[in-house]
Coordinates of C-alpha atoms and ligand atoms in Angstrom, one line a residue:
X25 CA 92.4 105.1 92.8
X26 CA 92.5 108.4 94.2
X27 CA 89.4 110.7 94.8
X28 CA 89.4 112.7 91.5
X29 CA 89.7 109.5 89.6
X30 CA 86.8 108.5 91.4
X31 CA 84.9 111.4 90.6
X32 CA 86.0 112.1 86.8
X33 CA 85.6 108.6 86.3
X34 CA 81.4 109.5 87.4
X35 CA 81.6 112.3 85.1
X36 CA 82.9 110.6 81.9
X37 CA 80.6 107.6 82.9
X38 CA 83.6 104.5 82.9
X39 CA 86.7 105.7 81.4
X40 CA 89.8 106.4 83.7
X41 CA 90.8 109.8 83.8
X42 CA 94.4 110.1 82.7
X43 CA 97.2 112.6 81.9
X44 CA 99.9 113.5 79.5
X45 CA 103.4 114.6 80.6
X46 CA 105.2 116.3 77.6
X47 CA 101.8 116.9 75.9
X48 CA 103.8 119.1 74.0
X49 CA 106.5 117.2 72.5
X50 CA 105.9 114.5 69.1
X51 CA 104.8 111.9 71.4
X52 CA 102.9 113.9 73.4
X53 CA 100.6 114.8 70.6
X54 CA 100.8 111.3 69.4
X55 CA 99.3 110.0 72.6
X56 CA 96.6 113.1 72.3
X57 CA 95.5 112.1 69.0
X58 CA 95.6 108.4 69.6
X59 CA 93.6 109.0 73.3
X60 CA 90.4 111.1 71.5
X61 CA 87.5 109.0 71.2
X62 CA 89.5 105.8 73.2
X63 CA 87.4 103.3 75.1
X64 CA 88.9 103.4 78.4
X65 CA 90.5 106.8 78.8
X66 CA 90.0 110.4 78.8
X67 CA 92.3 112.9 78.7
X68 CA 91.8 115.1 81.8
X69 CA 95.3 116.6 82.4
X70 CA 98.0 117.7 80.5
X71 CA 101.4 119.2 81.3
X72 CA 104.5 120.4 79.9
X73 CA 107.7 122.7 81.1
X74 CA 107.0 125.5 83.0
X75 CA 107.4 127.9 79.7
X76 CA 104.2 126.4 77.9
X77 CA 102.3 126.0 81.1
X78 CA 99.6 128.5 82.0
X79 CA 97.7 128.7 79.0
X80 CA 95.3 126.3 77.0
X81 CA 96.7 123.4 75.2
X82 CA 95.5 124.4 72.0
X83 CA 97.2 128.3 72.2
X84 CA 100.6 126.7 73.2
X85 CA 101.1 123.4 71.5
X86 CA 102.8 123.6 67.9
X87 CA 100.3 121.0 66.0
X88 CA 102.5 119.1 63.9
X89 CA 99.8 116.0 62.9
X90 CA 97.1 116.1 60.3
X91 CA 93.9 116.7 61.5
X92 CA 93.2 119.2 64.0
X93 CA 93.8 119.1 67.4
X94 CA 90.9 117.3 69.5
X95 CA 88.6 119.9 70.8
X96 CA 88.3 118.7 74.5
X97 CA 92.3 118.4 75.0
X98 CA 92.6 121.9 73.2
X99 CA 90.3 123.6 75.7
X100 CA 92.5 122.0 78.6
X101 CA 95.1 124.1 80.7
X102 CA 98.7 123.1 80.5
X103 CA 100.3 122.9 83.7
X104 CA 103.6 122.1 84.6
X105 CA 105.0 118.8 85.8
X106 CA 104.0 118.5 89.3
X107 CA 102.2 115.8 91.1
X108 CA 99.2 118.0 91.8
X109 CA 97.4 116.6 88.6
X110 CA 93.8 115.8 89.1
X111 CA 93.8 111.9 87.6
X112 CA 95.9 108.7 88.9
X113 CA 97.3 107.4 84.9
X114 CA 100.1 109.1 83.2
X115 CA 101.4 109.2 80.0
X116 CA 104.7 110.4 80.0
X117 CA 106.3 111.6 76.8
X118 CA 109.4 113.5 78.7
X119 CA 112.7 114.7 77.2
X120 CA 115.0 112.2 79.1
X121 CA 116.7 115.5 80.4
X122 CA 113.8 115.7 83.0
X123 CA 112.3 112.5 83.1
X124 CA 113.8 110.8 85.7
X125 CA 113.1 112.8 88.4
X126 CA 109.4 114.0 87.4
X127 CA 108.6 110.6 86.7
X128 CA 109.8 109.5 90.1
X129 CA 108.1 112.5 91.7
X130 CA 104.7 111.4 90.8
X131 CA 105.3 107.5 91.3
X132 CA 106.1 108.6 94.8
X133 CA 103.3 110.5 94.9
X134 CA 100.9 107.4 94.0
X135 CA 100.7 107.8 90.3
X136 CA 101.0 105.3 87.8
X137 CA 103.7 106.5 85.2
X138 CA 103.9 104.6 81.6
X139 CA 107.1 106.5 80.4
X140 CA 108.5 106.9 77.0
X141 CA 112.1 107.9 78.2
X142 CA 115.0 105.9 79.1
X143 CA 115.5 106.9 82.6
X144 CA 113.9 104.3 84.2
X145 CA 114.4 101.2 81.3
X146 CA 117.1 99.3 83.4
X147 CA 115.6 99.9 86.8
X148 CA 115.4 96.2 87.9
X149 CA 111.9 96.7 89.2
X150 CA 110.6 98.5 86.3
X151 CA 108.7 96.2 83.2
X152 CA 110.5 97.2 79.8
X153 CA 107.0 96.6 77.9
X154 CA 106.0 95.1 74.8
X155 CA 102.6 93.5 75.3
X156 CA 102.9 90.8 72.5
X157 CA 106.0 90.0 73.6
X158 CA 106.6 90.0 77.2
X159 CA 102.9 90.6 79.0
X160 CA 103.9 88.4 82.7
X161 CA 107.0 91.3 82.9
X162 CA 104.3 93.3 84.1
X163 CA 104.4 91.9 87.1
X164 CA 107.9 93.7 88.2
X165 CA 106.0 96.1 89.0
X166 CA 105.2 94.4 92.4
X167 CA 109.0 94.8 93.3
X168 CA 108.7 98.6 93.5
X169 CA 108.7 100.7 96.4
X170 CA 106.8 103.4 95.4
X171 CA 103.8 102.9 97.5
X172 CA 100.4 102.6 95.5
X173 CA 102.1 104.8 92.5
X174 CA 104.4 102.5 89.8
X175 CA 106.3 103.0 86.7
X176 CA 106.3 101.3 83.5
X177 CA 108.6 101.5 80.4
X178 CA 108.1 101.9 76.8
X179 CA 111.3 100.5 74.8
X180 CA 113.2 102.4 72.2
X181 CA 111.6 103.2 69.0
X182 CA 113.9 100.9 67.3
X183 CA 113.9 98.2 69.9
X184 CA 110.2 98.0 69.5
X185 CA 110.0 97.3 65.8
X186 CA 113.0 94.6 65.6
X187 CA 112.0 92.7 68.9
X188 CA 108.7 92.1 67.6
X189 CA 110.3 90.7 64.2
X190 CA 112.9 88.7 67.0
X191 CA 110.7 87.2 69.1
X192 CA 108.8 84.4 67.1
X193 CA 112.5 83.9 65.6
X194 CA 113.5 83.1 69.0
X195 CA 110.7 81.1 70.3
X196 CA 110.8 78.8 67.1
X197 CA 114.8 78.5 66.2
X198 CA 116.8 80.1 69.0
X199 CA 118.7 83.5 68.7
X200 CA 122.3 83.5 68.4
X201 CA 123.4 87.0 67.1
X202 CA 121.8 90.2 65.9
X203 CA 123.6 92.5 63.8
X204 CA 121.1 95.9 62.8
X205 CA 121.9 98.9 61.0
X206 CA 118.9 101.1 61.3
X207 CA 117.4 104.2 59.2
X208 CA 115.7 106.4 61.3
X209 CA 113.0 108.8 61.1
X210 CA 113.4 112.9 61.8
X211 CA 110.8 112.6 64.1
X212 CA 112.2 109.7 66.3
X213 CA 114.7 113.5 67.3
X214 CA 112.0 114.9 68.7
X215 CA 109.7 118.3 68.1
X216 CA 112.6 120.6 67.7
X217 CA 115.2 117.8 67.6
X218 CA 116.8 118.1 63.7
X219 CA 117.6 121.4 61.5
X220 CA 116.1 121.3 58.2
X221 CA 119.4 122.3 56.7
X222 CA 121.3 119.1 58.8
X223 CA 119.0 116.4 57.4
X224 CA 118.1 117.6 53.8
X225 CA 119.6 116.1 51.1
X226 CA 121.5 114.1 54.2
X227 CA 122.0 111.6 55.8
X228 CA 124.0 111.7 59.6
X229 CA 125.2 108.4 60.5
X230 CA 125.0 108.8 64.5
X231 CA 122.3 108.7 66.9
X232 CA 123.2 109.3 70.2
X233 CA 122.7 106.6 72.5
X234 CA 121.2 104.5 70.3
X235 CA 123.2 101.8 69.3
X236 CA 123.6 101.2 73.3
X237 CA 119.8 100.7 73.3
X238 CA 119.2 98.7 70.4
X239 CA 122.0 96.5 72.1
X240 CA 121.0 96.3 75.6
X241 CA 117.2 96.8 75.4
X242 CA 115.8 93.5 73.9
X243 CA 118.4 91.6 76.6
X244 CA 115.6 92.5 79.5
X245 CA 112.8 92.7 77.1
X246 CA 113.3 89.1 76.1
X247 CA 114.6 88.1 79.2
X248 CA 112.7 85.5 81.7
X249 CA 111.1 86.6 84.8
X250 CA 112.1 84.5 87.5
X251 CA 111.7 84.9 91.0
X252 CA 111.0 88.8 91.0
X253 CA 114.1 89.6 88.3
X254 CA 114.9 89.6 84.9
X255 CA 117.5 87.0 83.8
X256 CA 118.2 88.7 80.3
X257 CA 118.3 86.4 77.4
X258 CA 121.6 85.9 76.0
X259 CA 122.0 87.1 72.8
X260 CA 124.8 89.0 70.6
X261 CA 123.5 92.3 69.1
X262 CA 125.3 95.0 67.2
X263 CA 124.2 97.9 66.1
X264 CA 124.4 100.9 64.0
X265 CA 122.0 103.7 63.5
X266 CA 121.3 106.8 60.8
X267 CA 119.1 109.5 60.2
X268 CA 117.6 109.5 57.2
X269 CA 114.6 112.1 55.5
X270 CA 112.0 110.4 56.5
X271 CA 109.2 112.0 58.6
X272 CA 107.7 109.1 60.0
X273 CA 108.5 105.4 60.2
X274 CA 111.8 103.4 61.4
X275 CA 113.5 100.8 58.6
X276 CA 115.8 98.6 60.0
X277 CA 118.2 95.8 57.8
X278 CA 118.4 93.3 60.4
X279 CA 120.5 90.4 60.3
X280 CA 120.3 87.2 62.4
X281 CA 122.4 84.2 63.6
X282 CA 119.8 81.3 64.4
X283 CA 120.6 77.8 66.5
X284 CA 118.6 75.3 64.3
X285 CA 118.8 75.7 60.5
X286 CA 115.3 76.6 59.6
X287 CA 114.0 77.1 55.7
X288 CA 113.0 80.9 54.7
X289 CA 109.4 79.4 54.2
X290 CA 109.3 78.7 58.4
X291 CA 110.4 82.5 59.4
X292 CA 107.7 83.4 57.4
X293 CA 105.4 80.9 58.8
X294 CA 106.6 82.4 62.2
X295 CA 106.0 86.3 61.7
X296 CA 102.6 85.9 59.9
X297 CA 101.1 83.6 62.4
X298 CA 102.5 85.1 65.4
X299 CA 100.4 86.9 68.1
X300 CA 100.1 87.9 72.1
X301 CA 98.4 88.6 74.8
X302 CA 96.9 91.9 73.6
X303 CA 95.7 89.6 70.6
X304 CA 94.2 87.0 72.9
X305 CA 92.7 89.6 75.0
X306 CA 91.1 91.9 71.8
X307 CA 92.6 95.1 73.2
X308 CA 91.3 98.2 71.7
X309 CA 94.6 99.5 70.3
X310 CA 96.0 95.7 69.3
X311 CA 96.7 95.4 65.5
X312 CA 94.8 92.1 64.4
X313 CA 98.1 91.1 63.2
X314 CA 100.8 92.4 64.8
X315 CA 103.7 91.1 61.9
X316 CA 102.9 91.5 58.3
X317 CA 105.3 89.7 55.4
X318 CA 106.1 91.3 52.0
X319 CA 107.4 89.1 49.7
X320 CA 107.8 92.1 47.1
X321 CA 111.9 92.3 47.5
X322 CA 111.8 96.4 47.7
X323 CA 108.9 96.4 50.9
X324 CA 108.5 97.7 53.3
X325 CA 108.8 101.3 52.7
X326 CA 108.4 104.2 55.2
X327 CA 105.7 106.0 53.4
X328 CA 104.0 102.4 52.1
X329 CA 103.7 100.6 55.3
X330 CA 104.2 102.6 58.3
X331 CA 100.9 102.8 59.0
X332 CA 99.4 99.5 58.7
X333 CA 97.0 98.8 61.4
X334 CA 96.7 102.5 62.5
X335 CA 100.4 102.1 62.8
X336 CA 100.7 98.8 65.3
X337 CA 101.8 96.7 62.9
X338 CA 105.4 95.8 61.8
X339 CA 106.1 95.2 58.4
X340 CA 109.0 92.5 57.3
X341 CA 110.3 92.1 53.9
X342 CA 113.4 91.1 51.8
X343 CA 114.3 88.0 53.5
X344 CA 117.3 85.9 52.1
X345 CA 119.8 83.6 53.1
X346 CA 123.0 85.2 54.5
X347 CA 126.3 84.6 53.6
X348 CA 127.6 86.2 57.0
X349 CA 124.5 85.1 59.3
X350 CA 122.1 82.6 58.4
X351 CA 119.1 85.1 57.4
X352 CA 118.6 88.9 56.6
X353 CA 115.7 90.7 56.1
X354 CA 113.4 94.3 56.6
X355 CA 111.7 95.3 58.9
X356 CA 109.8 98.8 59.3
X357 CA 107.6 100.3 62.3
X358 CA 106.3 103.7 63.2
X359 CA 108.2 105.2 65.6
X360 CA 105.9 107.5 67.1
X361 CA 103.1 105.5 67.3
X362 CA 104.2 101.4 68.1
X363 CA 107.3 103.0 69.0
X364 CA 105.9 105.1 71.3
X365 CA 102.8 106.4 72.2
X366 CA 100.7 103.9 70.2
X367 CA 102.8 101.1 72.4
X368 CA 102.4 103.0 75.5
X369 CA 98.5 103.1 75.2
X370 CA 98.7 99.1 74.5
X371 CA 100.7 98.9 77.5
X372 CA 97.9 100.5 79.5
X373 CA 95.5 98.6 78.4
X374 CA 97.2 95.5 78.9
X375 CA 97.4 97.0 82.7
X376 CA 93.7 97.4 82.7
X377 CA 92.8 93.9 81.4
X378 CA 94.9 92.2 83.7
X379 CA 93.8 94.3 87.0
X380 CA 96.3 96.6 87.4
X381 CA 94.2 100.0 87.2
X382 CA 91.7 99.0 90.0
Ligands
NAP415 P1 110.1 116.4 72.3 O1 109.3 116.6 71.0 O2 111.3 117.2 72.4 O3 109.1 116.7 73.5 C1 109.6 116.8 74.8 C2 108.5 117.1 75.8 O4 109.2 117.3 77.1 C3 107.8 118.5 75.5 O5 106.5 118.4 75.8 C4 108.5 119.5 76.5 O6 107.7 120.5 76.9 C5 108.8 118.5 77.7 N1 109.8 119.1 78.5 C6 111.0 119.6 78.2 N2 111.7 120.1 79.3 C7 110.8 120.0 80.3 C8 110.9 120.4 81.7 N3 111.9 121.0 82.2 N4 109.8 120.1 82.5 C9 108.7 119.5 82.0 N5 108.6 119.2 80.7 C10 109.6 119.4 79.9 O7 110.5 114.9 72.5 P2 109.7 113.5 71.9 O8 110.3 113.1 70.6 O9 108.3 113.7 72.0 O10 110.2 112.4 72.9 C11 109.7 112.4 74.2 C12 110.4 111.2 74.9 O11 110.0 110.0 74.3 C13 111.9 111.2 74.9 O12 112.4 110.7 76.1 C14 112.3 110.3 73.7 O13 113.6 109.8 73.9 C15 111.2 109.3 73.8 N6 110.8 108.6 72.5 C16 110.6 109.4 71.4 C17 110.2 108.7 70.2 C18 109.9 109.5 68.9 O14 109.7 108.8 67.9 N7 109.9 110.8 68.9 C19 110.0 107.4 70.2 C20 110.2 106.6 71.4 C21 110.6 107.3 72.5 P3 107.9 122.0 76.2 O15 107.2 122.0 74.9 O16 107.1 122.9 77.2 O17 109.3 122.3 76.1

C-alpha cells in the first residue's frame, strides 16, 4: 500500500482509495455508478485520454446512464493515464488500442490493475477472472514480475455470461463441445462504437474478434491451475456473434455436447443450485444466486432479465434436447455490468477477502 492509500484510506475512515482508467468510456461509467456508495472503495482518481483530461469529470464525461452522475466523482479532475494517480487499485475500462501499455505502465509502477481489455487475457501470469467460477486462479498473480503492482483480467462480455451457464454443466456431466451464436448488445461497441443509422432496423452479423474470444477465453478460465500455470480444459467451442438493437444485455443460444447422458430436470438442478466463492464469502456485489432458470420457453429477454440481481445474475431459459448436440438452451447477461465492470468490482472484492489488497 503506498502512502496516499494510506492516507485517503484515514480520510474516508476504511475504504481503499481506488481509481478508474477510461472513466469516460461505457464501462467506465459503469464502474462509477456501481463504486458510489460501495463498502470497500472510494473513488479518488479518475483518468481518461489526454483530450478529456484537465477538467472535472462531470464537465467532460458524456452521461449516458439513468440517474445522474454521483456528485463526489463529478467534482473530480480527469487526468490522463499516467502512473502518478494518488491511490494503489485501478479499474481499468481502456480501449484495447491503449491498454496494453498503460496498464503495464502502472503495474510496473506498483499498481494493482483489474482490466477490462483483452491485452493482457492470455498473459500466462495473469488470472482470467470469474469469481464463482475460478476464485484459486487468483493466485497467478504470484508468477508476475511486476514488483508489488499486478494485473488481473476481466473476460469477454460474452465469455462471462455462457461460462457461468458452462461451469456447473461441466462439473456435473463433463463438457464435450460448445457451439454459440450470440446477440449482442450496442453497448458491448463501446461509447461511440455503433452509428445509429448501421444498427437500426439492423442487424450486422460480425464482431470483430469475438468469436476468437468466445473460443479461446473459457479454455483458461476453466482450465486447472497446476503448479503456477494454467492447463486449459479441453473443450470444442464454436462461435458466431451479431449485433443486434438492444442497448443493454447479451443473449446467447448456446448449444452443448455433454459426456454422461443427463435428464433436462438435472441441468436445471445444476444452474439453480450452483454457487462460488463470492457466495460463500457474502461479497457485497455477489448476486444471492448467481444462475436463474426460466421455464417460460420465450425467456430470458434483454429488457426482462438483464438486470436481475442489480445485473449479476445470468438468466437461462429454453432448454430442450438437441438433435445435433445433446442440449440447447438461453442464456442472457448484462454486458456492462457482469460483463464488465459489475464483474470487475466482484473481482476486487474477491482480492480483498482473500488478502490480496493488504
Ligand atoms: P469506450 O466507451 O470506447 O471507452 C474507452 C475509454 O478509453 C474512454 O474512457 C477513453 O477516453 C479511453 N481512451 C481512449 N483512448 C485513450 C488514450 N489514448 N489514453 C487514455 N485513455 C484512452 O469503450 P468501452 O465499451 O467502455 O470498453 C472499454 C474496454 O472494456 C474495452 O477494452 C472493451 O473491449 C472492454 N469491454 C467492454 C464491454 C462493454 O460492454 N462495453 C464489456 C466487456 C469488456 P476518452 O473519452 O477520453 O476518449
Amino acid at each position: 500500500m503506498n502512502e496516499w492509500t494510506r492516507r485517503l484510506m484515514n480520510r474516508h475512515a476504511d475504504k481503499i482509495a481506488v481509481g478508474v482508467l477510461g472513466a469516460t468510456g461505457s464501462v467506465g461509467q459503469k464502474f462509477i455508478q456501481l463504486l458510489q456508495n460501495h463498502p470497500y472503495f472510494e473513488v479518488t482518481e479518475v483518468a481518461a485520454s489526454p483530450r478529456s483530461a484537465g477538467r472535472p469529470y462531470g464537465q467532460v464525461v458524456q452521461w449516458t446512464l439513468p440517474g445522474n452522475i454521483p456528485k463526489e466523482a463529478a467534482r473530480l479532475k480527469l487526468k490522463e493515464c499516467q502512473p502518478d494517480l494518488q491511490c494503489a487499485f485501478l479499474f481499468s475500462g481502456l480501449d484495447a488500442s491503449v491498454a496494453g501499455t498503460i496498464e503495464t505502465d502502472f503495474a510496473r509502477a506498483g499498481y494493482t490493475v483489474v482490466s477490462n481489455a483483452k491485452n493482457h487475457r492470455f498473459d500466462a501470469d495473469v488470472p482470467l477472472m470469474i469469481p464463482e467460477v475460478n476464485a484459486d486462479h487468483l493466485q497467478l498473480m504470484h508468477q508476475q514480475s511486476y514488483g508489488t503492482g499486478k494485473i488481473i483480467t476481466n473476460p469477454n462480455c460474452s465469455t462471462i455470461g455462457m461460462v457461468l451457464a458452462l461451469k456447473p454443466l461441466m462439473d456435473a456431466f463433463g463438457l464435450q463441445q460448445v457451439n454459440a451464436v450470440t446477440m449482442q448488445a450496442i453497448s458491448g461497441a463501446g461509447f461511440s462504437g455503433l452509428a445509429a443509422a448501421s444498427i437500426t432496423d439492423n442487424v450486422i452479423p460480425y464482431i470483430k474478434g469475438e468469436e476468437e474470444k468466445l473460443e479461446t477465453e473459457p479454455l483458461k478460465i476453466l482450465g486447472q491451475l497446476n503448479g503456477g500455470k494454467i492447463d486449459e480444459a479441453s473443450i470444442n467451442i464454436s462461435a458466431r456473434c451479431n449485433r443486434v438493437p438492444v442497448i443493454d444485455g447479451h443473449l446467447e443460444s448456446i448449444q452443448v455436447a455433454l459426456q454422461n447422458k443427463p435428464q433436462k430436470k438435472d441441468l436445471i438442478e445444476c444452474w439453480t443450485t450452483f454457487a462460488g466463492e463470492p457466495q460463500r464469502l457474502k461479497l457485497p456485489s455477489a448476486p444471492l444466486q448467481p444462475l436463474y432458470y426460466f421455464a417460460e420457453p420465450h425467456y430470458p429477454q434483454p429488457r426482462l432479465h438483464r438486470d436481475i440481481e442489480q445485473g449479476m445474475a445470468v438468466a437461462i431459459g429454453g432448454l430442450r434436447t438437441c438433435n445435433l448436440f445433446d442440449f440447447k438452451f438461453n442464456v442472457l447477461s448484462h454486458n456492462t455490468v457482469r460483463g464488465a465492470a459489475g464483474g470487475a468490482i466482484l473481482c476486487a472484492e474477491l482480492m480483498k477477502a482473500k488478502g490480496y489488497l493488504q
